[in-house]
Amino acid sequence: MANMSMTKNPMPEQEPLVRNKNFDEVALGYTAETAIDEAKRCLNCKQHPCVSGCPVNVRIPEFLAKVAQGEFEEAYQIVTSTNSLPAVCGRVCPQENQCEGKCVRGIKGEPVGVGRLERFVADWHAEHADPNAAVEKPVSNGHRIAVVGSGPAGLTCAGDLARMGYDVTVYELFHKAGGVLVYGIPEFRLPKDIVAREVASLEKMGVKVVTDAVIGRAISIDDLFAEGFEAVFIGSGAGLPQFLGIPGENLLGVYSANEFLTRINLMKAYRDDYDTPIKHHKRVAVVGGGNVAMDAARCAKRLGADEVYIVYRRSMDELPARREEVHHAMEEEVQFQLLTNPVRVVGDENGYVTGIECIRMELGEPDEKGRRRPVPVEGSNFVLEVDAMIDAIGTTPNPLLRMTTQGLEANRKGCLIADENGKTTREGVYAGGDAVTGAATVILAMGAGKTAAAAIDDYIRSK
Ligand code: FAD
Ligand code: SF4
């Protein structure tokens, strides 16, 4: 029988004041009973608007119908026919703007919890499937493709090409594959064994993953072609941090969110069994309002800071982070200094941060994107006492590949130029994900990897 409840089944979570002291996952996942109950809220709409809201067109009502019948493995197979990373997407996709944003049940109540159910079927499969089950290796077509970067774009492209029979090698500059999924998004939102599982399943299919390999330094894109690769996909992300450019930003205790999060997530600085150094600051300001800022603030809290502030120059309405993450951060006692902008970092005689001088802002006329422009309020300066400041105001693509690859062009913002199929300005080189769009989302990177895999296949066939 259909479930006409107006609200989603709540997601069980760790208590806020317990979880803000550990790195275990915040959301605990639905039980089988809750999953069935939630799936029964789906109306199986004829037009299924939810599907058009999903960048990889997961057949949502079909998989929900299977969940409602308790046929979880069948549901998993439907999801994975178009989405190769459901355990990741179920956890981090901004569903409120995608499938759930279009769900008919959302008109007069809460939408169906599509993301939570996607996570449920992926976790159910991981728990119940035989990890040693033989994986059918596709028949090789003898063509070699190189993928630069092992984030969601690179992994998706590699997986799709391997399934078509290509011999794929992924090169990753870090010692672990996964891109932002391992070095940026914290363990408490996305456990790293989930990413490792996805990488292992690609390896079982025959994809080779070479870590500690910086393409553009020891090996160039030209070297890859000379070695016999017939096409290259670049999914190198947008990992170059931006800074505010204010006085005092070179003081000790100023970090980019990228460095802070990489030390914690990839290098496990929060664990006693790792040697990664990290300072346990007591009062931390994180500048920015996106998911990256929320992650950095919540990590700082977990490392033992007494006071953690989000400093953001616009108001709560413009805050770009997912609502769920903002809500979680607030529950965990992260404080919000909104309509506030840092103008100077203040330090002591030894060069350590002691505070940031800020100015209050008010919202003026809308800018070209329609967002109201923040305007400083004269004379409202004050000093926020902190011993660390983390810049989380955005990132751009690293210029290394475009500087070392002839014919590879980028736009003004440093993003690689590629057409709608991922074809770049250099013959045989395709690109997608954050390297092309600038910082975006996991699912858009995956979509770009998928599109480029199909285009690479066409390119090789046409040669
Ligand atoms: P990346 O994931 O950045 O992967 C690129 C990989 O390429 C990296 O591993 C990098 O080391 C490697 N690389 C770079 N240059 C080279 C080179 N020269 N040689 C070899 N390897 C190289 N999105 C969401 O949808 N939901 C979220 O909740 C969310 N939270 C986020 C939180 C944080 C902290 C951050 C930083 C991002 C978040 N995002 C989120 C954005 C999302 O993670 C990215 O849009 C997505 O990972 C982009 O995928 P990608 O494959 O293009 O690049
Ligand atoms: Fe089900 Fe919502 Fe999709 Fe309709 S829009 S089919 S209710 S998930």
mmCIF file of C-alpha atoms in Angstrom, residues 102-388:
data_model
loop_
_atom_site.group_PDB
_atom_site.id
_atom_site.type_symbol
_atom_site.label_atom_id
_atom_site.label_comp_id
_atom_site.label_asym_id
_atom_site.label_seq_id
_atom_site.Cartn_x
_atom_site.Cartn_y
_atom_site.Cartn_z
ATOM 1 C CA LYS A 102 11.551 17.857 -9.085
ATOM 2 C CA CYS A 103 9.663 15.187 -7.121
ATOM 3 C CA VAL A 104 5.867 15.583 -7.264
ATOM 4 C CA ARG A 105 5.567 14.621 -3.586
ATOM 5 C CA GLY A 106 7.607 17.735 -2.842
ATOM 6 C CA ILE A 107 4.781 20.047 -4.002
ATOM 7 C CA LYS A 108 2.665 19.550 -0.884
ATOM 8 C CA GLY A 109 5.166 18.071 1.508
ATOM 9 C CA GLU A 110 8.633 16.581 1.460
ATOM 10 C CA PRO A 111 9.882 14.811 -1.665
ATOM 11 C CA VAL A 112 10.624 11.091 -1.630
ATOM 12 C CA GLY A 113 14.047 10.493 -0.020
ATOM 13 C CA VAL A 114 15.616 9.363 -3.289
ATOM 14 C CA GLY A 115 19.204 10.029 -2.127
ATOM 15 C CA ARG A 116 18.726 8.136 1.124
ATOM 16 C CA LEU A 117 17.298 5.180 -0.795
ATOM 17 C CA GLU A 118 20.113 5.250 -3.338
ATOM 18 C CA ARG A 119 22.552 5.069 -0.432
ATOM 19 C CA PHE A 120 20.510 2.272 1.148
ATOM 20 C CA VAL A 121 20.573 0.001 -1.910
ATOM 21 C CA ALA A 122 24.316 0.584 -2.444
ATOM 22 C CA ASP A 123 25.108 -0.197 1.199
ATOM 23 C CA TRP A 124 22.796 -3.210 1.155
ATOM 24 C CA HIS A 125 24.576 -4.575 -1.894
ATOM 25 C CA ALA A 126 28.017 -3.997 -0.326
ATOM 26 C CA GLU A 127 26.937 -5.840 2.809
ATOM 27 C CA HIS A 128 25.288 -8.784 1.083
ATOM 28 C CA ALA A 129 27.141 -9.314 -2.190
ATOM 29 C CA ASP A 130 30.032 -11.798 -2.304
ATOM 30 C CA PRO A 131 33.196 -9.634 -2.320
ATOM 31 C CA ASN A 132 35.094 -12.454 -4.039
ATOM 32 C CA ALA A 133 32.533 -12.964 -6.782
ATOM 33 C CA ALA A 134 34.238 -13.185 -10.152
ATOM 34 C CA VAL A 135 33.963 -9.981 -12.188
ATOM 35 C CA GLU A 136 33.335 -10.428 -15.850
ATOM 36 C CA LYS A 137 36.280 -8.824 -17.609
ATOM 37 C CA PRO A 138 35.304 -7.248 -20.908
ATOM 38 C CA VAL A 139 36.975 -8.603 -24.018
ATOM 39 C CA SER A 140 39.963 -6.360 -24.832
ATOM 40 C CA ASN A 141 39.854 -4.340 -28.041
ATOM 41 C CA GLY A 142 43.620 -3.689 -27.805
ATOM 42 C CA HIS A 143 43.398 0.119 -27.644
ATOM 43 C CA ARG A 144 45.121 1.949 -24.778
ATOM 44 C CA ILE A 145 43.655 5.079 -23.133
ATOM 45 C CA ALA A 146 45.254 7.172 -20.368
ATOM 46 C CA VAL A 147 43.192 8.988 -17.747
ATOM 47 C CA VAL A 148 44.769 11.817 -15.755
ATOM 48 C CA GLY A 149 43.220 12.194 -12.310
ATOM 49 C CA SER A 150 41.225 9.695 -10.273
ATOM 50 C CA GLY A 151 38.309 11.833 -9.092
ATOM 51 C CA PRO A 152 34.711 11.055 -10.050
ATOM 52 C CA ALA A 153 35.277 12.301 -13.626
ATOM 53 C CA GLY A 154 38.378 10.154 -14.207
ATOM 54 C CA LEU A 155 36.991 7.060 -12.468
ATOM 55 C CA THR A 156 33.707 7.221 -14.393
ATOM 56 C CA CYS A 157 35.460 7.718 -17.712
ATOM 57 C CA ALA A 158 37.871 4.858 -16.927
ATOM 58 C CA GLY A 159 35.020 2.529 -15.916
ATOM 59 C CA ASP A 160 32.965 3.203 -19.026
ATOM 60 C CA LEU A 161 35.959 2.768 -21.345
ATOM 61 C CA ALA A 162 37.028 -0.451 -19.600
ATOM 62 C CA ARG A 163 33.503 -1.832 -20.017
ATOM 63 C CA MET A 164 33.815 -1.138 -23.769
ATOM 64 C CA GLY A 165 37.013 -3.214 -23.880
ATOM 65 C CA TYR A 166 39.671 -0.461 -23.680
ATOM 66 C CA ASP A 167 42.925 -0.974 -21.821
ATOM 67 C CA VAL A 168 42.778 1.967 -19.384
ATOM 68 C CA THR A 169 45.485 3.360 -17.106
ATOM 69 C CA VAL A 170 44.588 6.047 -14.552
ATOM 70 C CA TYR A 171 47.394 8.334 -13.325
ATOM 71 C CA GLU A 172 46.912 10.036 -9.964
ATOM 72 C CA LEU A 173 49.302 12.465 -8.312
ATOM 73 C CA PHE A 174 48.331 11.545 -4.724
ATOM 74 C CA HIS A 175 49.157 8.196 -3.134
ATOM 75 C CA LYS A 176 45.474 7.223 -3.066
ATOM 76 C CA ALA A 177 42.849 7.286 -5.808
ATOM 77 C CA GLY A 178 39.504 9.083 -5.454
ATOM 78 C CA GLY A 179 40.174 12.814 -5.945
ATOM 79 C CA VAL A 180 38.117 15.117 -3.727
ATOM 80 C CA LEU A 181 36.195 12.062 -2.531
ATOM 81 C CA VAL A 182 39.290 11.031 -0.547
ATOM 82 C CA TYR A 183 41.213 14.246 0.057
ATOM 83 C CA GLY A 184 38.401 16.802 0.442
ATOM 84 C CA ILE A 185 35.101 15.379 1.663
ATOM 85 C CA PRO A 186 35.549 14.246 5.271
ATOM 86 C CA GLU A 187 35.145 10.700 6.568
ATOM 87 C CA PHE A 188 32.069 11.719 8.611
ATOM 88 C CA ARG A 189 30.199 12.515 5.362
ATOM 89 C CA LEU A 190 31.723 9.906 3.081
ATOM 90 C CA PRO A 191 33.625 6.975 4.616
ATOM 91 C CA LYS A 192 36.792 6.356 2.636
ATOM 92 C CA ASP A 193 36.345 2.574 2.453
ATOM 93 C CA ILE A 194 33.379 3.259 0.149
ATOM 94 C CA VAL A 195 35.634 5.077 -2.324
ATOM 95 C CA ALA A 196 38.301 2.361 -1.981
ATOM 96 C CA ARG A 197 35.621 -0.238 -2.793
ATOM 97 C CA GLU A 198 34.677 1.604 -5.988
ATOM 98 C CA VAL A 199 38.323 1.903 -7.067
ATOM 99 C CA ALA A 200 38.905 -1.807 -6.307
ATOM 100 C CA SER A 201 35.944 -2.803 -8.464
ATOM 101 C CA LEU A 202 37.407 -0.838 -11.392
ATOM 102 C CA GLU A 203 40.733 -2.586 -10.862
ATOM 103 C CA LYS A 204 38.969 -5.949 -10.892
ATOM 104 C CA MET A 205 37.609 -4.974 -14.297
ATOM 105 C CA GLY A 206 41.180 -4.479 -15.511
ATOM 106 C CA VAL A 207 41.707 -0.710 -15.031
ATOM 107 C CA LYS A 208 45.292 0.005 -13.920
ATOM 108 C CA VAL A 209 45.677 2.738 -11.313
ATOM 109 C CA VAL A 210 49.127 4.332 -11.010
ATOM 110 C CA THR A 211 49.405 6.580 -7.938
ATOM 111 C CA ASP A 212 52.130 9.126 -7.037
ATOM 112 C CA ALA A 213 52.265 10.023 -10.736
ATOM 113 C CA VAL A 214 52.113 13.734 -11.592
ATOM 114 C CA ILE A 215 51.353 14.106 -15.281
ATOM 115 C CA GLY A 216 52.967 17.277 -16.611
ATOM 116 C CA ARG A 217 56.079 16.823 -14.459
ATOM 117 C CA ALA A 218 58.012 13.558 -14.856
ATOM 118 C CA ILE A 219 55.643 12.320 -17.587
ATOM 119 C CA SER A 220 53.955 14.717 -20.020
ATOM 120 C CA ILE A 221 50.796 14.199 -22.083
ATOM 121 C CA ASP A 222 53.115 13.894 -25.126
ATOM 122 C CA ASP A 223 55.037 11.115 -23.352
ATOM 123 C CA LEU A 224 51.733 9.269 -22.856
ATOM 124 C CA PHE A 225 51.041 9.377 -26.603
ATOM 125 C CA ALA A 226 54.651 8.343 -27.320
ATOM 126 C CA GLU A 227 54.167 5.365 -24.969
ATOM 127 C CA GLY A 228 51.304 4.116 -27.130
ATOM 128 C CA PHE A 229 48.184 5.617 -25.564
ATOM 129 C CA GLU A 230 45.808 6.613 -28.355
ATOM 130 C CA ALA A 231 43.732 9.116 -26.412
ATOM 131 C CA VAL A 232 43.944 10.889 -23.054
ATOM 132 C CA PHE A 233 41.142 11.998 -20.730
ATOM 133 C CA ILE A 234 41.995 14.810 -18.319
ATOM 134 C CA GLY A 235 39.953 14.814 -15.111
ATOM 135 C CA SER A 236 42.443 16.755 -13.021
ATOM 136 C CA GLY A 237 39.873 18.751 -11.036
ATOM 137 C CA ALA A 238 40.145 22.275 -9.671
ATOM 138 C CA GLY A 239 42.467 21.896 -6.721
ATOM 139 C CA LEU A 240 44.291 25.221 -6.737
ATOM 140 C CA PRO A 241 43.129 27.272 -3.737
ATOM 141 C CA GLN A 242 42.301 30.952 -3.943
ATOM 142 C CA PHE A 243 43.234 33.353 -1.172
ATOM 143 C CA LEU A 244 41.593 36.568 -0.011
ATOM 144 C CA GLY A 245 44.660 38.693 -0.757
ATOM 145 C CA ILE A 246 44.370 40.697 2.464
ATOM 146 C CA PRO A 247 47.239 41.899 4.675
ATOM 147 C CA GLY A 248 48.485 39.323 7.186
ATOM 148 C CA GLU A 249 47.496 36.280 5.147
ATOM 149 C CA ASN A 250 51.063 34.949 5.380
ATOM 150 C CA LEU A 251 50.875 34.688 9.200
ATOM 151 C CA LEU A 252 51.215 31.306 10.887
ATOM 152 C CA GLY A 253 47.783 29.791 11.367
ATOM 153 C CA VAL A 254 46.345 30.745 7.963
ATOM 154 C CA TYR A 255 45.446 27.739 5.804
ATOM 155 C CA SER A 256 43.710 27.040 2.556
ATOM 156 C CA ALA A 257 40.750 24.712 3.143
ATOM 157 C CA ASN A 258 42.408 22.415 0.646
ATOM 158 C CA GLU A 259 45.548 21.968 2.711
ATOM 159 C CA PHE A 260 43.630 21.700 5.983
ATOM 160 C CA LEU A 261 41.224 19.076 4.626
ATOM 161 C CA THR A 262 43.945 17.109 2.806
ATOM 162 C CA ARG A 263 45.966 16.774 6.010
ATOM 163 C CA ILE A 264 42.887 15.548 7.843
ATOM 164 C CA ASN A 265 41.176 13.349 5.262
ATOM 165 C CA LEU A 266 43.883 11.968 3.019
ATOM 166 C CA MET A 267 46.733 12.069 5.540
ATOM 167 C CA LYS A 268 44.537 11.153 8.560
ATOM 168 C CA ALA A 269 45.959 13.842 10.837
ATOM 169 C CA TYR A 270 43.107 13.213 13.305
ATOM 170 C CA ARG A 271 44.314 9.672 14.007
ATOM 171 C CA ASP A 272 46.975 8.847 16.591
ATOM 172 C CA ASP A 273 48.382 6.068 14.399
ATOM 173 C CA TYR A 274 49.396 8.601 11.691
ATOM 174 C CA ASP A 275 52.307 11.054 11.916
ATOM 175 C CA THR A 276 50.698 13.842 9.859
ATOM 176 C CA PRO A 277 51.246 17.102 11.755
ATOM 177 C CA ILE A 278 48.296 19.383 12.402
ATOM 178 C CA LYS A 279 47.838 22.077 14.990
ATOM 179 C CA HIS A 280 44.818 21.751 17.249
ATOM 180 C CA HIS A 281 43.613 25.355 17.218
ATOM 181 C CA LYS A 282 41.193 26.634 19.852
ATOM 182 C CA ARG A 283 39.380 29.401 17.951
ATOM 183 C CA VAL A 284 39.036 28.996 14.231
ATOM 184 C CA ALA A 285 37.470 31.196 11.549
ATOM 185 C CA VAL A 286 36.558 29.603 8.227
ATOM 186 C CA VAL A 287 36.010 32.168 5.489
ATOM 187 C CA GLY A 288 33.445 31.140 2.864
ATOM 188 C CA GLY A 289 29.959 29.671 2.712
ATOM 189 C CA GLY A 290 30.100 26.594 0.476
ATOM 190 C CA ASN A 291 30.309 22.875 1.232
ATOM 191 C CA VAL A 292 34.072 23.195 1.527
ATOM 192 C CA ALA A 293 33.704 25.825 4.256
ATOM 193 C CA MET A 294 31.203 23.651 6.165
ATOM 194 C CA ASP A 295 33.539 20.647 5.925
ATOM 195 C CA ALA A 296 36.538 22.640 7.154
ATOM 196 C CA ALA A 297 34.537 24.119 10.056
ATOM 197 C CA ARG A 298 33.155 20.763 11.124
ATOM 198 C CA CYS A 299 36.643 19.205 10.944
ATOM 199 C CA ALA A 300 38.098 22.040 13.060
ATOM 200 C CA LYS A 301 35.406 21.394 15.673
ATOM 201 C CA ARG A 302 36.212 17.688 15.685
ATOM 202 C CA LEU A 303 39.914 18.430 16.195
ATOM 203 C CA GLY A 304 38.918 20.072 19.488
ATOM 204 C CA ALA A 305 38.394 23.795 18.760
ATOM 205 C CA ASP A 306 36.200 25.507 21.371
ATOM 206 C CA GLU A 307 34.868 28.140 18.975
ATOM 207 C CA VAL A 308 34.508 27.723 15.219
ATOM 208 C CA TYR A 309 33.081 30.501 13.064
ATOM 209 C CA ILE A 310 31.864 30.567 9.502
ATOM 210 C CA VAL A 311 32.622 34.076 8.231
ATOM 211 C CA TYR A 312 30.522 34.817 5.159
ATOM 212 C CA ARG A 313 29.951 38.135 3.458
ATOM 213 C CA ARG A 314 26.361 37.591 2.401
ATOM 214 C CA SER A 315 23.328 36.385 4.385
ATOM 215 C CA MET A 316 21.961 32.911 5.164
ATOM 216 C CA ASP A 317 19.742 33.063 2.047
ATOM 217 C CA GLU A 318 22.754 33.288 -0.283
ATOM 218 C CA LEU A 319 24.881 30.689 1.545
ATOM 219 C CA PRO A 320 25.803 28.264 -1.252
ATOM 220 C CA ALA A 321 26.360 25.135 0.909
ATOM 221 C CA ARG A 322 23.745 22.393 0.985
ATOM 222 C CA ARG A 323 21.032 23.168 3.568
ATOM 223 C CA GLU A 324 21.593 19.788 5.189
ATOM 224 C CA GLU A 325 25.280 20.572 5.744
ATOM 225 C CA VAL A 326 24.503 24.029 7.177
ATOM 226 C CA HIS A 327 21.948 22.449 9.517
ATOM 227 C CA HIS A 328 24.455 19.792 10.599
ATOM 228 C CA ALA A 329 27.152 22.420 11.183
ATOM 229 C CA MET A 330 24.772 24.498 13.343
ATOM 230 C CA GLU A 331 23.747 21.456 15.359
ATOM 231 C CA GLU A 332 27.441 20.787 15.960
ATOM 232 C CA GLU A 333 27.856 24.294 17.443
ATOM 233 C CA VAL A 334 29.608 25.940 14.524
ATOM 234 C CA GLN A 335 28.768 29.665 14.806
ATOM 235 C CA PHE A 336 27.814 31.836 11.831
ATOM 236 C CA GLN A 337 29.188 35.347 11.398
ATOM 237 C CA LEU A 338 27.088 36.366 8.410
ATOM 238 C CA LEU A 339 27.276 39.644 6.453
ATOM 239 C CA THR A 340 30.868 39.824 7.621
ATOM 240 C CA ASN A 341 34.048 40.145 5.590
ATOM 241 C CA PRO A 342 37.686 39.866 6.749
ATOM 242 C CA VAL A 343 39.883 42.832 5.826
ATOM 243 C CA ARG A 344 43.123 41.991 7.676
ATOM 244 C CA VAL A 345 44.661 39.120 9.611
ATOM 245 C CA VAL A 346 46.118 40.223 12.945
ATOM 246 C CA GLY A 347 49.169 38.500 14.451
ATOM 247 C CA ASP A 348 51.546 38.592 17.437
ATOM 248 C CA GLU A 349 55.280 39.398 17.478
ATOM 249 C CA ASN A 350 56.109 35.762 16.670
ATOM 250 C CA GLY A 351 54.041 35.797 13.514
ATOM 251 C CA TYR A 352 51.088 33.753 14.813
ATOM 252 C CA VAL A 353 47.476 34.660 14.056
ATOM 253 C CA THR A 354 45.629 36.263 16.990
ATOM 254 C CA GLY A 355 42.540 37.485 15.194
ATOM 255 C CA ILE A 356 40.955 38.741 12.009
ATOM 256 C CA GLU A 357 39.752 42.258 11.546
ATOM 257 C CA CYS A 358 36.346 42.117 9.881
ATOM 258 C CA ILE A 359 33.851 44.602 8.564
ATOM 259 C CA ARG A 360 30.083 44.152 8.637
ATOM 260 C CA MET A 361 28.299 44.101 5.295
ATOM 261 C CA GLU A 362 24.813 44.863 4.043
ATOM 262 C CA LEU A 363 23.186 43.652 0.850
ATOM 263 C CA GLY A 364 22.947 46.156 -1.992
ATOM 264 C CA GLU A 365 21.767 45.876 -5.589
ATOM 265 C CA PRO A 366 21.774 42.471 -7.351
ATOM 266 C CA ASP A 367 24.925 41.597 -9.357
ATOM 267 C CA GLU A 368 24.949 40.118 -12.890
ATOM 268 C CA LYS A 369 23.990 36.681 -11.446
ATOM 269 C CA GLY A 370 21.030 38.227 -9.608
ATOM 270 C CA ARG A 371 22.649 37.834 -6.169
ATOM 271 C CA ARG A 372 22.510 40.936 -4.000
ATOM 272 C CA ARG A 373 25.950 42.486 -3.798
ATOM 273 C CA PRO A 374 27.491 42.776 -0.326
ATOM 274 C CA VAL A 375 28.445 46.350 0.543
ATOM 275 C CA PRO A 376 30.697 47.265 3.522
ATOM 276 C CA VAL A 377 29.107 49.196 6.379
ATOM 277 C CA GLU A 378 31.459 52.142 7.063
ATOM 278 C CA GLY A 379 33.002 52.156 10.542
ATOM 279 C CA SER A 380 31.714 48.695 11.535
ATOM 280 C CA ASN A 381 35.176 47.109 11.836
ATOM 281 C CA PHE A 382 35.823 44.714 14.705
ATOM 282 C CA VAL A 383 38.367 42.021 15.549
ATOM 283 C CA LEU A 384 37.278 38.420 15.810
ATOM 284 C CA GLU A 385 39.745 36.711 18.132
ATOM 285 C CA VAL A 386 40.959 33.476 16.566
ATOM 286 C CA ASP A 387 44.208 31.549 16.363
ATOM 287 C CA ALA A 388 43.572 30.147 12.882
#
